[in-house]
Short mmCIF file of C-alpha atoms in Angstrom, two decimals:
data_model
loop_
_atom_site.label_atom_id
_atom_site.label_comp_id
_atom_site.label_asym_id
_atom_site.label_seq_id
_atom_site.Cartn_x
_atom_site.Cartn_y
_atom_site.Cartn_z
CA MET A 1035 2.71 16.07 -7.65
CA ARG A 1036 5.90 15.07 -9.47
CA ILE A 1037 9.09 14.79 -7.41
CA LEU A 1038 12.72 14.51 -8.50
CA LEU A 1039 14.67 12.30 -6.07
CA VAL A 1040 18.49 12.30 -6.23
CA GLU A 1041 19.79 9.75 -3.70
CA ASP A 1042 22.58 7.19 -4.17
CA ASP A 1043 21.71 4.98 -1.18
CA ARG A 1044 19.48 2.36 -2.79
CA LEU A 1045 17.81 1.35 0.46
CA ILE A 1046 16.88 4.95 1.31
CA GLY A 1047 15.99 5.81 -2.27
CA ASP A 1048 13.79 2.77 -2.74
CA GLY A 1049 12.01 3.48 0.55
CA ILE A 1050 11.36 7.13 -0.35
CA LYS A 1051 10.14 6.33 -3.85
CA ALA A 1052 7.89 3.46 -2.77
CA GLY A 1053 6.48 5.38 0.18
CA LEU A 1054 5.82 8.63 -1.67
CA THR A 1055 4.27 6.74 -4.57
CA LYS A 1056 1.80 5.12 -2.18
CA MET A 1057 0.96 8.62 -0.91
CA GLY A 1058 0.05 9.78 -4.40
CA PHE A 1059 3.32 11.38 -5.55
CA SER A 1060 4.98 10.61 -8.88
CA VAL A 1061 8.70 10.07 -8.22
CA ASP A 1062 11.64 9.95 -10.64
CA TRP A 1063 14.69 8.57 -8.83
CA PHE A 1064 18.33 8.97 -9.87
CA THR A 1065 21.33 7.56 -8.04
CA ASP A 1066 24.21 9.62 -9.46
CA GLY A 1067 24.77 13.34 -9.33
CA ALA A 1068 25.31 14.10 -13.01
CA THR A 1069 22.15 12.35 -14.19
CA GLY A 1070 20.08 13.81 -11.37
CA LYS A 1071 21.41 17.29 -12.12
CA ALA A 1072 20.40 17.02 -15.77
CA ALA A 1073 16.96 15.57 -15.05
CA ILE A 1074 15.54 18.81 -13.67
CA TYR A 1075 15.72 20.36 -17.14
CA THR A 1076 13.67 17.61 -18.77
CA ALA A 1077 10.37 17.47 -16.85
CA PRO A 1078 8.07 19.81 -14.86
CA PHE A 1079 8.99 18.74 -11.34
CA ASP A 1080 7.10 20.27 -8.41
CA ALA A 1081 9.92 19.73 -5.91
CA VAL A 1082 13.27 18.00 -5.43
CA VAL A 1083 14.64 15.72 -2.71
CA LEU A 1084 18.43 16.03 -2.93
CA ASP A 1085 21.06 14.07 -1.07
CA LEU A 1086 24.31 15.97 -0.58
CA THR A 1087 26.71 13.01 -0.70
CA LEU A 1088 26.51 11.67 -4.25
CA PRO A 1089 28.85 9.79 -6.59
CA GLY A 1090 30.21 11.84 -9.46
CA MET A 1091 29.06 15.24 -8.22
CA ASP A 1092 28.47 16.84 -4.85
CA GLY A 1093 24.90 17.77 -4.01
CA LEU A 1094 25.88 21.32 -3.09
CA ASP A 1095 27.47 21.79 -6.53
CA ILE A 1096 24.26 20.54 -8.15
CA LEU A 1097 22.17 22.96 -6.11
CA ARG A 1098 24.53 25.85 -6.90
CA GLU A 1099 24.30 25.17 -10.64
CA TRP A 1100 20.50 24.88 -10.57
CA ARG A 1101 20.10 28.23 -8.85
CA GLU A 1102 22.69 29.93 -11.05
CA ASN A 1103 20.73 28.70 -14.08
CA GLY A 1104 17.49 30.09 -12.73
CA ARG A 1105 15.85 26.87 -11.57
CA SER A 1106 13.38 27.72 -8.81
CA GLU A 1107 11.95 24.32 -7.91
CA PRO A 1108 11.71 23.88 -4.12
CA VAL A 1109 14.60 21.72 -2.88
CA LEU A 1110 14.55 19.56 0.24
CA ILE A 1111 18.10 18.46 1.07
CA LEU A 1112 19.01 15.28 2.97
CA THR A 1113 22.06 15.36 5.22
CA ALA A 1114 23.77 13.43 7.99
CA ARG A 1115 22.94 14.57 11.51
CA ASP A 1116 26.42 15.98 12.16
CA ALA A 1117 26.74 17.86 8.86
CA LEU A 1118 25.82 21.31 10.20
CA ASP A 1119 28.17 23.09 7.79
CA GLN A 1120 26.54 21.32 4.82
CA ARG A 1121 23.04 22.25 6.01
CA VAL A 1122 24.00 25.92 6.43
CA GLU A 1123 25.77 26.05 3.07
CA GLY A 1124 22.83 24.34 1.39
CA LEU A 1125 20.38 26.90 2.73
CA ARG A 1126 22.68 29.73 1.64
CA LEU A 1127 22.86 28.28 -1.85
CA GLY A 1128 19.08 28.27 -2.18
CA ALA A 1129 17.78 25.08 -0.57
CA ASP A 1130 14.30 25.55 0.87
CA ASP A 1131 14.42 23.00 3.69
CA TYR A 1132 16.49 20.09 4.98
CA LEU A 1133 16.04 16.79 6.78
CA CYS A 1134 18.64 14.89 8.79
CA LYS A 1135 19.07 11.16 8.31
CA PRO A 1136 17.45 9.02 9.59
CA PHE A 1137 14.00 10.50 9.01
CA ALA A 1138 10.37 9.45 8.94
CA LEU A 1139 8.80 9.14 5.50
CA ILE A 1140 5.66 10.93 6.64
CA GLU A 1141 7.83 13.95 7.46
CA VAL A 1142 9.36 13.91 3.98
CA ALA A 1143 5.85 13.99 2.50
CA ALA A 1144 4.69 16.75 4.85
CA ARG A 1145 7.72 18.94 4.14
CA LEU A 1146 7.34 18.47 0.39
CA GLU A 1147 3.68 19.42 0.62
CA ALA A 1148 4.59 22.54 2.61
CA LEU A 1149 7.30 23.54 0.12
CA VAL A 1150 4.99 23.16 -2.87
CA ARG A 1151 2.21 25.00 -1.05
CA ARG A 1152 4.51 27.95 -0.34
CA SER A 1153 5.78 27.97 -3.93
CA HIS A 1154 2.16 28.47 -5.01
CA GLY A 1155 1.66 31.26 -2.48
CA LYS A 1156 -0.67 29.20 -0.29
CA THR A 1157 -0.67 29.23 3.51
CA ARG A 1158 -3.16 26.40 4.11
CA SER A 1159 -2.90 22.82 2.97
CA GLU A 1160 -6.61 22.49 2.17
CA LEU A 1161 -7.69 23.40 -1.36
CA ARG A 1162 -11.25 24.47 -2.13
CA HIS A 1163 -13.19 25.07 -5.33
CA GLY A 1164 -16.94 25.46 -5.08
CA PRO A 1165 -18.39 22.47 -3.22
CA VAL A 1166 -15.15 20.48 -3.48
CA THR A 1167 -12.39 20.46 -0.86
CA LEU A 1168 -9.11 18.56 -1.06
CA ASP A 1169 -6.49 18.00 1.62
CA PRO A 1170 -3.20 16.81 0.07
CA VAL A 1171 -1.79 15.86 3.47
CA SER A 1172 -4.59 13.50 4.55
CA LEU A 1173 -5.36 12.51 0.92
CA VAL A 1174 -9.05 13.26 1.43
CA ALA A 1175 -11.36 15.02 -1.02
CA THR A 1176 -14.99 15.86 -0.34
CA LEU A 1177 -17.99 17.02 -2.34
CA ASN A 1178 -20.59 18.93 -0.31
CA GLY A 1179 -19.02 17.47 2.83
CA GLU A 1180 -19.19 13.87 1.60
CA THR A 1181 -15.94 11.97 1.11
CA LEU A 1182 -15.12 11.22 -2.51
CA VAL A 1183 -13.76 7.83 -3.52
CA LEU A 1184 -10.97 8.62 -5.96
CA LYS A 1185 -8.26 6.49 -7.51
CA PRO A 1186 -4.69 7.77 -6.98
CA LYS A 1187 -4.35 9.37 -10.43
CA GLU A 1188 -7.82 10.91 -10.16
CA PHE A 1189 -6.83 12.47 -6.84
CA ALA A 1190 -3.53 13.67 -8.32
CA LEU A 1191 -5.29 15.25 -11.31
CA LEU A 1192 -7.87 16.93 -9.10
CA GLU A 1193 -5.10 18.31 -6.87
CA LEU A 1194 -3.17 19.58 -9.91
CA LEU A 1195 -6.21 21.39 -11.30
CA MET A 1196 -7.16 22.87 -7.92
CA ARG A 1197 -3.61 24.11 -7.29
CA ASN A 1198 -3.78 25.85 -10.66
CA ALA A 1199 -7.31 27.25 -10.51
CA GLY A 1200 -7.75 29.89 -13.18
CA ARG A 1201 -5.04 28.43 -15.43
CA VAL A 1202 -5.52 26.28 -18.50
CA LEU A 1203 -3.19 23.28 -18.21
CA PRO A 1204 -2.04 21.72 -21.49
CA ARG A 1205 -2.77 18.02 -21.80
CA LYS A 1206 0.94 17.25 -22.23
CA LEU A 1207 1.82 19.11 -19.02
CA ILE A 1208 -0.87 17.20 -17.09
CA GLU A 1209 0.53 13.92 -18.38
CA GLU A 1210 4.06 14.91 -17.36
CA LYS A 1211 2.89 15.90 -13.88
CA LEU A 1212 0.98 12.66 -13.28
CA TYR A 1213 3.42 10.13 -14.66
CA THR A 1214 7.12 9.34 -14.39
CA TRP A 1215 9.37 8.07 -17.17
CA ASP A 1216 8.96 4.55 -15.78
CA ASP A 1217 5.17 4.56 -16.17
CA ASP A 1218 3.43 2.89 -19.09
CA VAL A 1219 1.00 5.61 -20.19
CA SER A 1220 -1.80 5.08 -22.70
CA SER A 1221 -2.45 7.82 -25.26
CA ASN A 1222 -5.84 8.73 -23.74
CA ALA A 1223 -4.94 8.36 -20.05
CA VAL A 1224 -5.60 12.02 -19.20
CA GLU A 1225 -8.95 11.99 -20.98
CA VAL A 1226 -10.00 8.88 -19.07
CA HIS A 1227 -9.16 10.48 -15.70
CA VAL A 1228 -11.03 13.66 -16.66
CA HIS A 1229 -14.06 11.60 -17.67
CA HIS A 1230 -14.09 9.75 -14.34
CA LEU A 1231 -13.74 12.97 -12.34
CA ARG A 1232 -16.61 14.56 -14.25
CA ARG A 1233 -18.82 11.59 -13.41
CA LYS A 1234 -18.04 12.08 -9.71
CA LEU A 1235 -17.95 15.90 -9.55
CA GLY A 1236 -20.35 16.98 -12.27
CA SER A 1237 -19.85 17.54 -15.98
CA HIS A 1238 -19.09 21.25 -15.58
CA PHE A 1239 -16.47 20.96 -12.83
CA ILE A 1240 -13.65 20.47 -15.36
CA ARG A 1241 -13.78 22.54 -18.55
CA THR A 1242 -12.13 21.49 -21.81
CA VAL A 1243 -10.33 24.23 -23.71
CA HIS A 1244 -10.26 22.68 -27.16
CA GLY A 1245 -6.85 22.40 -28.72
CA ILE A 1246 -5.12 23.33 -25.44
CA GLY A 1247 -6.10 21.34 -22.36
CA TYR A 1248 -8.21 21.55 -19.21
CA THR A 1249 -9.10 23.98 -16.47
CA LEU A 1250 -11.58 24.15 -13.60
CA GLY A 1251 -15.08 25.37 -14.36
CA ASP A 1252 -16.69 28.24 -12.49
CA ALA A 1253 -16.82 27.67 -8.73
#
């Protein structure tokens, strides 16, 4: 799951990025409003964490512009505890949820998971396809009830495919979802992850659509 983080406080931003990365998210972090505003148009982000007090551009103005331009990515806004007017205005402008500072990182992750789940029309966190289940919150995947040992990118790829069951995902889109601009990505990284997942889940679990990308096989 790829997250856009716009937060100018380096201590908070570093903590969010490091913590979410350990939880399996891919996070692109920007510290000024103008750059963060532009970033949403350049990559397929699943959700946004947006601070409202930013240098160069107010977070509410960024949110307003995104929604006016048709951007529908779920947005979790960060505010000070006493900024009730900002929270209300943010929700009216199209924010999907908010958190007051200070906050627990685990709550940030849980709220992002809930926002992405709702954006996909899902009511439960657990994903299921045939004999495989995946819980993005607990970071546990099972095959026939047995826990799978997956590397972080393998888990992220499996989650991406299961969230998009029935869709063929282009290889380029998969790469953009799994990696940030800061990552050093080899040319065959996606193929390597698919190969490893097939070894663990069965050769027919992931189907190659030649010339396009990958999709889940029949359940």
